[in-house]
mmCIF file of C-alpha atoms in Angstrom:
data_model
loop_
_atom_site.group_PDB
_atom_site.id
_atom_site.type_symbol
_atom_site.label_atom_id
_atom_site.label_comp_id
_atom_site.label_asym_id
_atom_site.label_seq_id
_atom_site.Cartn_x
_atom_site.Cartn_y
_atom_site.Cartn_z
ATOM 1 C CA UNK A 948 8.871 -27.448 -9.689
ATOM 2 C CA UNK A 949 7.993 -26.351 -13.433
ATOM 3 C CA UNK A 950 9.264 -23.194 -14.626
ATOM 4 C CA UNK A 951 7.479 -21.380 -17.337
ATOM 5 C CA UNK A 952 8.931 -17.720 -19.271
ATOM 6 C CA UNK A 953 6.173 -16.277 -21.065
ATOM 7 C CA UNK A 954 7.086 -13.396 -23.376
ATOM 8 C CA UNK A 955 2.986 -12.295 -24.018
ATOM 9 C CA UNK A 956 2.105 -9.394 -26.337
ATOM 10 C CA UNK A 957 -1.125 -7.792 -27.040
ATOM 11 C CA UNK A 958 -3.324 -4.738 -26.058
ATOM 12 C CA UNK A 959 -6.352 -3.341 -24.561
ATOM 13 C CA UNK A 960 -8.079 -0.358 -23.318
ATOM 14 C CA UNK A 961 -7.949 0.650 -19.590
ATOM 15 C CA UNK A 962 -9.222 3.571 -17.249
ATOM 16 C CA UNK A 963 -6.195 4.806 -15.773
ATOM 17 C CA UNK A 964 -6.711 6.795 -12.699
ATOM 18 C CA UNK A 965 -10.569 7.175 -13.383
ATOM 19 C CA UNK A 966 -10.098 9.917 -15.467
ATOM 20 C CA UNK A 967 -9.381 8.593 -19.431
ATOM 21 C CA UNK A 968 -9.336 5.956 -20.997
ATOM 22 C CA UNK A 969 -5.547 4.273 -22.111
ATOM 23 C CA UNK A 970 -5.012 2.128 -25.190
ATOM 24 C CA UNK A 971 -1.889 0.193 -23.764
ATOM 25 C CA UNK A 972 -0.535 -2.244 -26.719
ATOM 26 C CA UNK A 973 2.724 -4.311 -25.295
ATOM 27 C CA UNK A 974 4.927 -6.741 -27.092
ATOM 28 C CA UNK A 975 7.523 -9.127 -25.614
ATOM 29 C CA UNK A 976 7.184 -8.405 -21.761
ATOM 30 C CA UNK A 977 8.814 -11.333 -19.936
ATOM 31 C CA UNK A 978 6.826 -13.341 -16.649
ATOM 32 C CA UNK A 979 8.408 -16.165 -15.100
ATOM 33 C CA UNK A 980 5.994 -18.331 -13.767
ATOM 34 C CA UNK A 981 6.875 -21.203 -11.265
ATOM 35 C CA UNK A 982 4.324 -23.714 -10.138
ATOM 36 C CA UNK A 983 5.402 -25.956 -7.596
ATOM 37 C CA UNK A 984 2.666 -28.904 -6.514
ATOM 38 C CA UNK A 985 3.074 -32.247 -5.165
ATOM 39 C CA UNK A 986 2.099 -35.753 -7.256
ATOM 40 C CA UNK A 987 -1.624 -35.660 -5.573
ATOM 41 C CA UNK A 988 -2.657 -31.546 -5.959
ATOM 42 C CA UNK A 989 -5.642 -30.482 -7.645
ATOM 43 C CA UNK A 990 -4.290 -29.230 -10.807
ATOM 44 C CA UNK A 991 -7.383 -26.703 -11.146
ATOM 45 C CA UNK A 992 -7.340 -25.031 -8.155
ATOM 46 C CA UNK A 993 -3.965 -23.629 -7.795
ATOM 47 C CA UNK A 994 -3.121 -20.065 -5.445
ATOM 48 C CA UNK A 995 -1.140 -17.716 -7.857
ATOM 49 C CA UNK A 996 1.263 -15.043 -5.841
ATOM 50 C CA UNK A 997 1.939 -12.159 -7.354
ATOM 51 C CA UNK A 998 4.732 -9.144 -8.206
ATOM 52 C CA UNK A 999 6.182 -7.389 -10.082
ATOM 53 C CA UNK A 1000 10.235 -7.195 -10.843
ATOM 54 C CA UNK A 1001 10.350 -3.429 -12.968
ATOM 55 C CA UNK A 1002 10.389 -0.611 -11.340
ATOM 56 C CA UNK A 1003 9.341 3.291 -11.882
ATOM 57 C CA UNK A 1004 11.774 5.247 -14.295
ATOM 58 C CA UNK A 1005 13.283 6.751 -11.887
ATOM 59 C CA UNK A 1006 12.673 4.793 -9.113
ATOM 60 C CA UNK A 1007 15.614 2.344 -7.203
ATOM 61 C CA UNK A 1008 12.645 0.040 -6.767
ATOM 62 C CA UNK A 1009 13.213 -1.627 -3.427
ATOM 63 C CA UNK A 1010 10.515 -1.913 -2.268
ATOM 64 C CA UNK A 1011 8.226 -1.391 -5.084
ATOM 65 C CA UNK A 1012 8.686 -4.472 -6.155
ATOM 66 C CA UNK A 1013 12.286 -5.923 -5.173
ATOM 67 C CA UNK A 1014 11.544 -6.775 -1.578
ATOM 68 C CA UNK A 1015 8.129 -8.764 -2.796
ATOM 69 C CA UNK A 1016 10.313 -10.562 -5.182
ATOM 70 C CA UNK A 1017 12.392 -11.796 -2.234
ATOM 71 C CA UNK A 1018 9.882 -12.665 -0.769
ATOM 72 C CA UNK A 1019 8.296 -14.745 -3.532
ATOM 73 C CA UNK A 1020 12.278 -16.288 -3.358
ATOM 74 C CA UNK A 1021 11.302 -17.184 0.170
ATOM 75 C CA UNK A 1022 8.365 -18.727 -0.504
ATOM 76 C CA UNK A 1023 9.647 -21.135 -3.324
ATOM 77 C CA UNK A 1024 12.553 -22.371 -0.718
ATOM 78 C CA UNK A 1025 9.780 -22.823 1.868
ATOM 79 C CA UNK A 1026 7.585 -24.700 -0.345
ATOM 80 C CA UNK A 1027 10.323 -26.805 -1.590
ATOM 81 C CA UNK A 1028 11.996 -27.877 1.468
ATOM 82 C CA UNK A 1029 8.750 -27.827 4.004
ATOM 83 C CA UNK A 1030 7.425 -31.493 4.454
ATOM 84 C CA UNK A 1031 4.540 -30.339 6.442
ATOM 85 C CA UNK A 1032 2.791 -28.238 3.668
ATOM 86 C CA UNK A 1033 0.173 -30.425 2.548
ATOM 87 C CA UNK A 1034 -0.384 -28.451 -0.595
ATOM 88 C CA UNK A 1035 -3.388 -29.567 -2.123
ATOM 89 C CA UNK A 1036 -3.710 -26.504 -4.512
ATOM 90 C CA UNK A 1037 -0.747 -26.076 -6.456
ATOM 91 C CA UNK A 1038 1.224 -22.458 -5.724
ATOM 92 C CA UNK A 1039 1.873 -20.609 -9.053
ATOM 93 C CA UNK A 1040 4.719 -17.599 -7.932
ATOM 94 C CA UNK A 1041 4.454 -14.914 -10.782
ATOM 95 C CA UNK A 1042 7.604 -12.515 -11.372
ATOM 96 C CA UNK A 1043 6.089 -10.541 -13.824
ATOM 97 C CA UNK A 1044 8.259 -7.969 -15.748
ATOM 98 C CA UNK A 1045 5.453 -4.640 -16.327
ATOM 99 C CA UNK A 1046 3.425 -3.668 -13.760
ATOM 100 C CA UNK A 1047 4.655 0.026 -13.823
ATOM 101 C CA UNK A 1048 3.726 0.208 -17.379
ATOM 102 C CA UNK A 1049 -0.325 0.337 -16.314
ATOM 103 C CA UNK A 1050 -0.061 -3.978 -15.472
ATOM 104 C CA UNK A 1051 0.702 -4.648 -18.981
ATOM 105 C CA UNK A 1052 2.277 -8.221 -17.661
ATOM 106 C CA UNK A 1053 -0.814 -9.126 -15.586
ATOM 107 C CA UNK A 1054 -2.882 -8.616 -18.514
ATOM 108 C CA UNK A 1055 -0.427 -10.869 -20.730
ATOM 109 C CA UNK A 1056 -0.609 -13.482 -18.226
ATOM 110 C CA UNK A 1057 -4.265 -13.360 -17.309
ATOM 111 C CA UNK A 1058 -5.051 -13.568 -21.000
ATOM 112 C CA UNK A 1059 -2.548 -15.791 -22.658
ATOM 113 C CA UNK A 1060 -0.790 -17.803 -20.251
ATOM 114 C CA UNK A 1061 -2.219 -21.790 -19.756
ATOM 115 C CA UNK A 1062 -2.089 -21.904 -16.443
ATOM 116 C CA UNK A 1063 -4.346 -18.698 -15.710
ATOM 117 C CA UNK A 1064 -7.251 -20.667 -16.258
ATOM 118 C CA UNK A 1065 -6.371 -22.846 -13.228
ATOM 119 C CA UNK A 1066 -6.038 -19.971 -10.492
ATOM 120 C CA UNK A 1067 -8.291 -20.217 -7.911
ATOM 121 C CA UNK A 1068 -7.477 -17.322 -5.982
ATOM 122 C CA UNK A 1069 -4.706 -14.593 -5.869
ATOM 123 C CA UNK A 1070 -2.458 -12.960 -3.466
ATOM 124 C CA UNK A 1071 -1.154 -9.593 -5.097
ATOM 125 C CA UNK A 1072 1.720 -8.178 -3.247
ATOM 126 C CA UNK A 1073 2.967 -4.386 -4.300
ATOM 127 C CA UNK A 1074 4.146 -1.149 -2.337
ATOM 128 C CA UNK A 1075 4.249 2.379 -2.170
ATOM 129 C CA UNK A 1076 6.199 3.147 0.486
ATOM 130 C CA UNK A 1077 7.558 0.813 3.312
ATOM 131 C CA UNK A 1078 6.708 0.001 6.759
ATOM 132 C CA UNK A 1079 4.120 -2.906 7.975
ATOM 133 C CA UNK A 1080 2.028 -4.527 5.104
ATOM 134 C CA UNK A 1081 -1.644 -3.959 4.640
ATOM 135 C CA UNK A 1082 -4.583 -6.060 3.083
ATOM 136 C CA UNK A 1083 -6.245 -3.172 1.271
ATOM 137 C CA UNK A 1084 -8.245 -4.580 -1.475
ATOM 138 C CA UNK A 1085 -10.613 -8.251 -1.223
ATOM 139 C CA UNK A 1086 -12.719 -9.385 -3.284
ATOM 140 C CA UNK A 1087 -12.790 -13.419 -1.505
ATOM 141 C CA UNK A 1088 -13.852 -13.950 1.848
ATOM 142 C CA UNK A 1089 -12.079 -16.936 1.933
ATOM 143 C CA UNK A 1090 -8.874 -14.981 1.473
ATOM 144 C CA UNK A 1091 -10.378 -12.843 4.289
ATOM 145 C CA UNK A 1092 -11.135 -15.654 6.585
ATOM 146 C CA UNK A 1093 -7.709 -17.298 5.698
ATOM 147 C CA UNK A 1094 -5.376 -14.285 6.983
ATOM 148 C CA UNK A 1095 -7.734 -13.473 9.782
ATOM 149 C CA UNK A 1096 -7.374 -16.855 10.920
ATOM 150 C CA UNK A 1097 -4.100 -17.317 10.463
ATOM 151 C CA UNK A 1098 -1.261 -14.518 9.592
ATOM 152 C CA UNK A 1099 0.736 -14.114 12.808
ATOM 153 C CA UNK A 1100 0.236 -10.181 12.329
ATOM 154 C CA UNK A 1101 -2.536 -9.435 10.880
ATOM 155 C CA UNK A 1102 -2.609 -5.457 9.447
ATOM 156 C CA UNK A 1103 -6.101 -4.119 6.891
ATOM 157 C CA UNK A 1104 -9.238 -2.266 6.675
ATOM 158 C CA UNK A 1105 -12.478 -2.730 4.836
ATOM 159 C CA UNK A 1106 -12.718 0.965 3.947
ATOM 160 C CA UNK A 1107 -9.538 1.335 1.949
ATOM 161 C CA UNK A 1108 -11.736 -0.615 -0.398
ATOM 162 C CA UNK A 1109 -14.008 2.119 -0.991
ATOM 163 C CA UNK A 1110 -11.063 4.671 -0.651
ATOM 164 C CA UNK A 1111 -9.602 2.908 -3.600
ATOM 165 C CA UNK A 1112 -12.584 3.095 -5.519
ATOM 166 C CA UNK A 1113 -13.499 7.115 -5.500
ATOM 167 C CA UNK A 1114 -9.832 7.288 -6.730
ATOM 168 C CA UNK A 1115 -8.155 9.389 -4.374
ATOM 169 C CA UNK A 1116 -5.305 7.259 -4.526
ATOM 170 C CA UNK A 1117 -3.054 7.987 -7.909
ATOM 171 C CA UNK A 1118 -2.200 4.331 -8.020
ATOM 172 C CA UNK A 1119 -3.699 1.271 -9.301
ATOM 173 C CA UNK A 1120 -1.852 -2.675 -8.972
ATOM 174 C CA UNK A 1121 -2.116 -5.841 -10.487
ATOM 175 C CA UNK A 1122 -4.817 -7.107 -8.716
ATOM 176 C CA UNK A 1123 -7.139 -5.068 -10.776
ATOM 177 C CA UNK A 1124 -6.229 -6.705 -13.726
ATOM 178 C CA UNK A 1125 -6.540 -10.054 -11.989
ATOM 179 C CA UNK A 1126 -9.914 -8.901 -10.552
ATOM 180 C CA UNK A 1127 -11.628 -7.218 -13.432
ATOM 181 C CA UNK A 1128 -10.181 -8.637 -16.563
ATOM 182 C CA UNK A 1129 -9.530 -12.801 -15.214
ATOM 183 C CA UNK A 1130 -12.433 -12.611 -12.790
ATOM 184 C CA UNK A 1131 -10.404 -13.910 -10.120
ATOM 185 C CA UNK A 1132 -10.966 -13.256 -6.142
ATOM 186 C CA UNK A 1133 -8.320 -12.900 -4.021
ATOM 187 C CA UNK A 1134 -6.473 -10.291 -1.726
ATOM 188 C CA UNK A 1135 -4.184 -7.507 -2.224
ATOM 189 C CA UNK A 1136 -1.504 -6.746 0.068
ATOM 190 C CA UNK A 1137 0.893 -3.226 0.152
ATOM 191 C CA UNK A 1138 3.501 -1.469 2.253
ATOM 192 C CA UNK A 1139 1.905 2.150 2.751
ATOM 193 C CA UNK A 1140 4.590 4.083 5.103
ATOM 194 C CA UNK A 1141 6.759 6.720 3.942
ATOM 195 C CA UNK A 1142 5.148 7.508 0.736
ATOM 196 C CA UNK A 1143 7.608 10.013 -0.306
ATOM 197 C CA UNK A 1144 9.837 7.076 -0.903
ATOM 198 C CA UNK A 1145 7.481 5.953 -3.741
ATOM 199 C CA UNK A 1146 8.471 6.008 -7.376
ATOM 200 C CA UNK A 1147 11.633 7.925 -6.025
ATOM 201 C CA UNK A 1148 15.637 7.196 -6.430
ATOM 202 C CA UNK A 1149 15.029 7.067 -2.395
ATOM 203 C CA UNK A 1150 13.355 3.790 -2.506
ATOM 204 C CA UNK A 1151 16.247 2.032 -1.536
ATOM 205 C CA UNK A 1152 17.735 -0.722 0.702
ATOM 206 C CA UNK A 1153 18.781 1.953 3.093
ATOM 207 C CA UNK A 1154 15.084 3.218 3.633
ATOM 208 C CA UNK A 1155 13.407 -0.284 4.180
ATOM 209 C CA UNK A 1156 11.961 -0.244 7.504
ATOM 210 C CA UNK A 1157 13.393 -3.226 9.695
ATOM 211 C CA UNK A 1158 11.210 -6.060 9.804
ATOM 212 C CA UNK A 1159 8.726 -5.093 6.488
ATOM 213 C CA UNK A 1160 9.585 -8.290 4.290
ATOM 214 C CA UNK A 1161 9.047 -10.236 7.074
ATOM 215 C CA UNK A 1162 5.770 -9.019 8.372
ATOM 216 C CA UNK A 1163 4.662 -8.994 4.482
ATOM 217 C CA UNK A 1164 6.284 -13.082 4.015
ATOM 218 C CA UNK A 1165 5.439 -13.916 7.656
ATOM 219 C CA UNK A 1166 1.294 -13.178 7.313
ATOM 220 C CA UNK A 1167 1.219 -14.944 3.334
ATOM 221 C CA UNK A 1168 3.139 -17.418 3.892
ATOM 222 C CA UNK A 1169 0.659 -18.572 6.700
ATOM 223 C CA UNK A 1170 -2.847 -17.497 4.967
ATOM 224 C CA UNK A 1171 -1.236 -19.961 1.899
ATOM 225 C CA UNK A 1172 -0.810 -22.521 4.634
ATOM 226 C CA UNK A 1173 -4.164 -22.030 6.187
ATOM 227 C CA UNK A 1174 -5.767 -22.348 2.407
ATOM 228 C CA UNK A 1175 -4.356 -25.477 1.832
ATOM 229 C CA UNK A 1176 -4.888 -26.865 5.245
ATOM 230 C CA UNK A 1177 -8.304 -26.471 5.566
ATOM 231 C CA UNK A 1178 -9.120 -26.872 1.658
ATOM 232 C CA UNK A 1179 -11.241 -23.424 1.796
ATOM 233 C CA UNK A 1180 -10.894 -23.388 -2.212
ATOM 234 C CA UNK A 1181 -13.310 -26.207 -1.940
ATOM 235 C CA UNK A 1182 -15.717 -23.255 -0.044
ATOM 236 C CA UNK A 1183 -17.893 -21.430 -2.435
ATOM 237 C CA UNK A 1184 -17.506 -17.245 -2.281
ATOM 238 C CA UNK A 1185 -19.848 -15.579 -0.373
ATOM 239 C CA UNK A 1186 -21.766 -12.806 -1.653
ATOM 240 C CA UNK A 1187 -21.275 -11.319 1.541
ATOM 241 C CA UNK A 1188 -19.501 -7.881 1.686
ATOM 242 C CA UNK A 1189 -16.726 -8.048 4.357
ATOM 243 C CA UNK A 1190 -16.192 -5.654 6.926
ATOM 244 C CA UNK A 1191 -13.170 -6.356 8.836
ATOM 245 C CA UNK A 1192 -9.921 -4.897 10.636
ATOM 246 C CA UNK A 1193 -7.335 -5.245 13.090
ATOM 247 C CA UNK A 1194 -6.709 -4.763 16.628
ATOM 248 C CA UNK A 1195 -3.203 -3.095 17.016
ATOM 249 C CA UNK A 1196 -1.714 -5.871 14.631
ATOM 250 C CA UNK A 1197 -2.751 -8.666 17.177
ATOM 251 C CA UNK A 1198 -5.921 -10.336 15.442
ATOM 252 C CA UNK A 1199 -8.169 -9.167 12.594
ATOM 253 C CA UNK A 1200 -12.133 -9.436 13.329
ATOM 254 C CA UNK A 1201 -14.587 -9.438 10.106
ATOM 255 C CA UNK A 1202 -18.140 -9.703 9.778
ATOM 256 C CA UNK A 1203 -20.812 -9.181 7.022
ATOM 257 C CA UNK A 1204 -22.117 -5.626 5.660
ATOM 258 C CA UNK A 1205 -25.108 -6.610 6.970
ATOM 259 C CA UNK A 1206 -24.571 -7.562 10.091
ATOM 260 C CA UNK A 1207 -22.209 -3.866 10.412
ATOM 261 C CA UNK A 1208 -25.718 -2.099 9.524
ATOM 262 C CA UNK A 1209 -27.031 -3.582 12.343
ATOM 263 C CA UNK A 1210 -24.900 -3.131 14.879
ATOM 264 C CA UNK A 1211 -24.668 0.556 14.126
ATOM 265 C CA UNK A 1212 -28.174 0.947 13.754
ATOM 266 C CA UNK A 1213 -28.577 -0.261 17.210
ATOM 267 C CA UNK A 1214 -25.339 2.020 18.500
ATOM 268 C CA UNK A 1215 -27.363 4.737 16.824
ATOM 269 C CA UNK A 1216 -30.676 4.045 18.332
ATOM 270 C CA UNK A 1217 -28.880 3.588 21.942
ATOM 271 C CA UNK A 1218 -27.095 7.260 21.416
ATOM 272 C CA UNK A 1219 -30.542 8.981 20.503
ATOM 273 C CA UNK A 1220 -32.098 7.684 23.578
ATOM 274 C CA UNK A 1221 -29.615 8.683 26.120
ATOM 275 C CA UNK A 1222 -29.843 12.324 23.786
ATOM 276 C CA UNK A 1223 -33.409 12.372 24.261
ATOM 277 C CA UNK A 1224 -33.609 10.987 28.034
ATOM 278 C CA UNK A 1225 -32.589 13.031 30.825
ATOM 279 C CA UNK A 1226 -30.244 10.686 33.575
ATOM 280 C CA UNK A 1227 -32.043 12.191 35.895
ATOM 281 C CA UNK A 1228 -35.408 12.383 35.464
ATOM 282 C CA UNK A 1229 -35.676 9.463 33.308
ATOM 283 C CA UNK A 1230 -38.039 11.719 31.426
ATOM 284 C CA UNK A 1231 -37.996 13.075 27.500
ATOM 285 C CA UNK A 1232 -36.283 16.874 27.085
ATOM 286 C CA UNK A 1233 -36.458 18.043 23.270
ATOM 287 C CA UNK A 1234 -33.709 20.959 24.454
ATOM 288 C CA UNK A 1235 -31.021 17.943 25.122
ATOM 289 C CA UNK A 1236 -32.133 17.104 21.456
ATOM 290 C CA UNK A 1237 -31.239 21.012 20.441
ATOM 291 C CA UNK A 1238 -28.173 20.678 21.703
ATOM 292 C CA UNK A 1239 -26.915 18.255 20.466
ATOM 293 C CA UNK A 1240 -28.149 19.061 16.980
ATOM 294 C CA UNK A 1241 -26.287 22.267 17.618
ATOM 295 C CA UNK A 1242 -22.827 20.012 18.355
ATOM 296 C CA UNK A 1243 -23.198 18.087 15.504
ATOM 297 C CA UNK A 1244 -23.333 20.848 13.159
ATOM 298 C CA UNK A 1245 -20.185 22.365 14.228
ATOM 299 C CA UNK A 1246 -18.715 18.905 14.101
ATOM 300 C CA UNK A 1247 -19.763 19.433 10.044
ATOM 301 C CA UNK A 1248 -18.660 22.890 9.915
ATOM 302 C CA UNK A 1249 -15.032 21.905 11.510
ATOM 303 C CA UNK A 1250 -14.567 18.850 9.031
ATOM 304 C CA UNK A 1251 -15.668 20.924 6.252
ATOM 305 C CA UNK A 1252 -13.364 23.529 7.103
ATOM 306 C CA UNK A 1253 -10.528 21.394 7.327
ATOM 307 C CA UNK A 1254 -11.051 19.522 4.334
ATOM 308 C CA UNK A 1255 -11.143 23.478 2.891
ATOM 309 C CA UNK A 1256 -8.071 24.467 4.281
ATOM 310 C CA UNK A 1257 -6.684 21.390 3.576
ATOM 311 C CA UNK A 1258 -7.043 21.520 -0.528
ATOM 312 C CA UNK A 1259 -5.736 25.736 -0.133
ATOM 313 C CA UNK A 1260 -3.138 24.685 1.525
ATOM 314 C CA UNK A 1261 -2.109 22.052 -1.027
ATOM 315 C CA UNK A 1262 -3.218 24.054 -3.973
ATOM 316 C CA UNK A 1263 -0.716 27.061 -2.690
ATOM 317 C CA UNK A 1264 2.169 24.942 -2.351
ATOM 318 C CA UNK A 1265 1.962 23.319 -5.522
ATOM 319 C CA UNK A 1266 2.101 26.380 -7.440
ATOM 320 C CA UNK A 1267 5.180 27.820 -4.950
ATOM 321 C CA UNK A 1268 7.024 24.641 -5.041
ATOM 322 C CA UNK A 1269 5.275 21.854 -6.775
ATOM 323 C CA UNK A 1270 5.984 17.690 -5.324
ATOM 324 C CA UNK A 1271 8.660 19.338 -2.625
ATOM 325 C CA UNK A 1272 8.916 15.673 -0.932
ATOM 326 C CA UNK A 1273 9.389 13.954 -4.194
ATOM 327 C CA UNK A 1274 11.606 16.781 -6.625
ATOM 328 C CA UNK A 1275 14.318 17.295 -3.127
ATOM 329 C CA UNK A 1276 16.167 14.212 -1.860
ATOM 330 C CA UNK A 1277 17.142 15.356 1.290
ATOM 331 C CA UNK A 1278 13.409 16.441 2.101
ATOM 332 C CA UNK A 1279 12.629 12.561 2.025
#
């Protein structure tokens, strides 16, 4: 086991929350980096696991980011003392000390530490809340085909991707930096429950759902098994877009883009037949067609209206009592 502290300063610009552009400019941030590898690993393929140990001024910081960090602690002792882990890629934990301050210590690492040049993939770990952990954000299908195969609960959707993306979310996590700035694929993973807990003196021992670190340590600690076991850093990336989920925690089924375009252009075919088609006459009626054209546009009209009343709604009780969850303790 080799144990590194880097103390990295530097700077660069950064979108923050897709709306301007940040100059962030940090100077002795501490990461401690532990690599742990057996005599015959492949010294430049190693997995890198990732979180953060700062937290949110104001923020107790449970589980945004101490819980990860135990179970980072868990996954050195298992490494150390586990015979049966092969590990042919080397496992670099990262604690890294500013991730709250817009990733400032994934940047310092990514750029300036040696051994970022010899990640092969990354699995990001952060929160914003509690309950079951989520993969949210890919950009590896290997990762993908790693925890689908072999995390004992699997929990994600391919859509938060894109949800990410438009920026909905206030929120951004270290796996951006590691994405976008190191060019490194991997998965991020999140607890999402009980939001008002995030960034909030609230995020506490007390309000850490039973069984969260180990759902979280239970599914990475076997996708860094399956990795090694099978040698899938070996596997080139796919260009392939991944569509994939779970069913009710139990398994997790993914499939190309492509092949998702054709399966609902086939569902969508199949439904505009049995529109058109009358069961009972087997024959064409264009008035089936009218109505449902009529259905589906108050479908429209009832989303749109709720999104509506959805932004009023928010907009009114900002102004009459702005952030009520996160401003009154005993609302949480």
């Amino acid at each position: 086991m080799e144990v590194v502290v880097q103390n990295p300063e530097g700077a660069y610009v950064i979108l923050f929350l897709n709306e301007f552009h940040l100059i962030n400019k940090f100077t002795r941030l501490t990461n401690i980096a532990v690599r742990i590898k057996r005599p015959h690993s492949l010294l430049n393929s190693s997995i890198l696991l990732n979180s953060h140990f700062d937290s949110a001024i104001g923020g107790a910081g449970a589980s945004d980011a101490g819980a990860l960090c135990a179970v980072m602690i868990e996954v050195m002792r298992l490494l150390m003392d586990s015979n049966d882990y092969d590990l042919y890629y080397p496992v670099i934990i990262l604690f890294n000390g500013a991730e709250e301050t817009i990733m400032m210590a994934a940047h310092g690492f990514t750029n300036d530490h040696p051994w970022a040049k010899l990640v092969a993939l990354v699995l990001n770990m952060d929160s914003t809340g509690t309950g079951p952990s989520v993969l949210f954000q890919e950009n590896s299908d290997r990762a993908v085909k790693a925890y689908s195969r072999a995390a004992p609960y699997p929990h994600g959707f391919s859509f938060t991707i894109d949800l990410f993306k438009t920026g909905a979310f206030p929120g951004d996590t270290d796996f951006r930096i590691f994405r976008d700035e190191g060019g490194i694929p991997g998965a991020d993973f999140a607890f999402y429950r009980n939001g008002y807990m995030y960034h909030t003196l609230i995020d506490d021992s007390e309000h850490l759902t039973n069984g969260s670190i180990q759902h979280m340590g239970e599914n990475l600690w076997a996708t860094m098994k399956e990795l090694n076991k099978n040698k899938m850093l070996a596997d080139p990336e796919s260009d392939d877009i991944l569509v994939f989920w779970d069913l009710f925690t139990l398994i997790m089924i993914h499939y190309t883009r492509f092949t998702a375009q054709i399966m609902h252009s086939i569902v969508l075919l199949i439904c505009g037949f049995l529109l058109v088609i009358d069961p009972k006459t087997k024959k064409i009626q264009i008035s089936r067609l009218k109505t449902a054209f009529e259905g589906l546009v108050v479908c429209i009209v009832a989303i749109i209206t709720g999104i509506i009343f959805a932004i009023v709604t928010g907009f009114i009780t900002g102004k009459i009592n702005p952030m009520s969850w996160f401003t009154i303790k005993i609302s949480g």
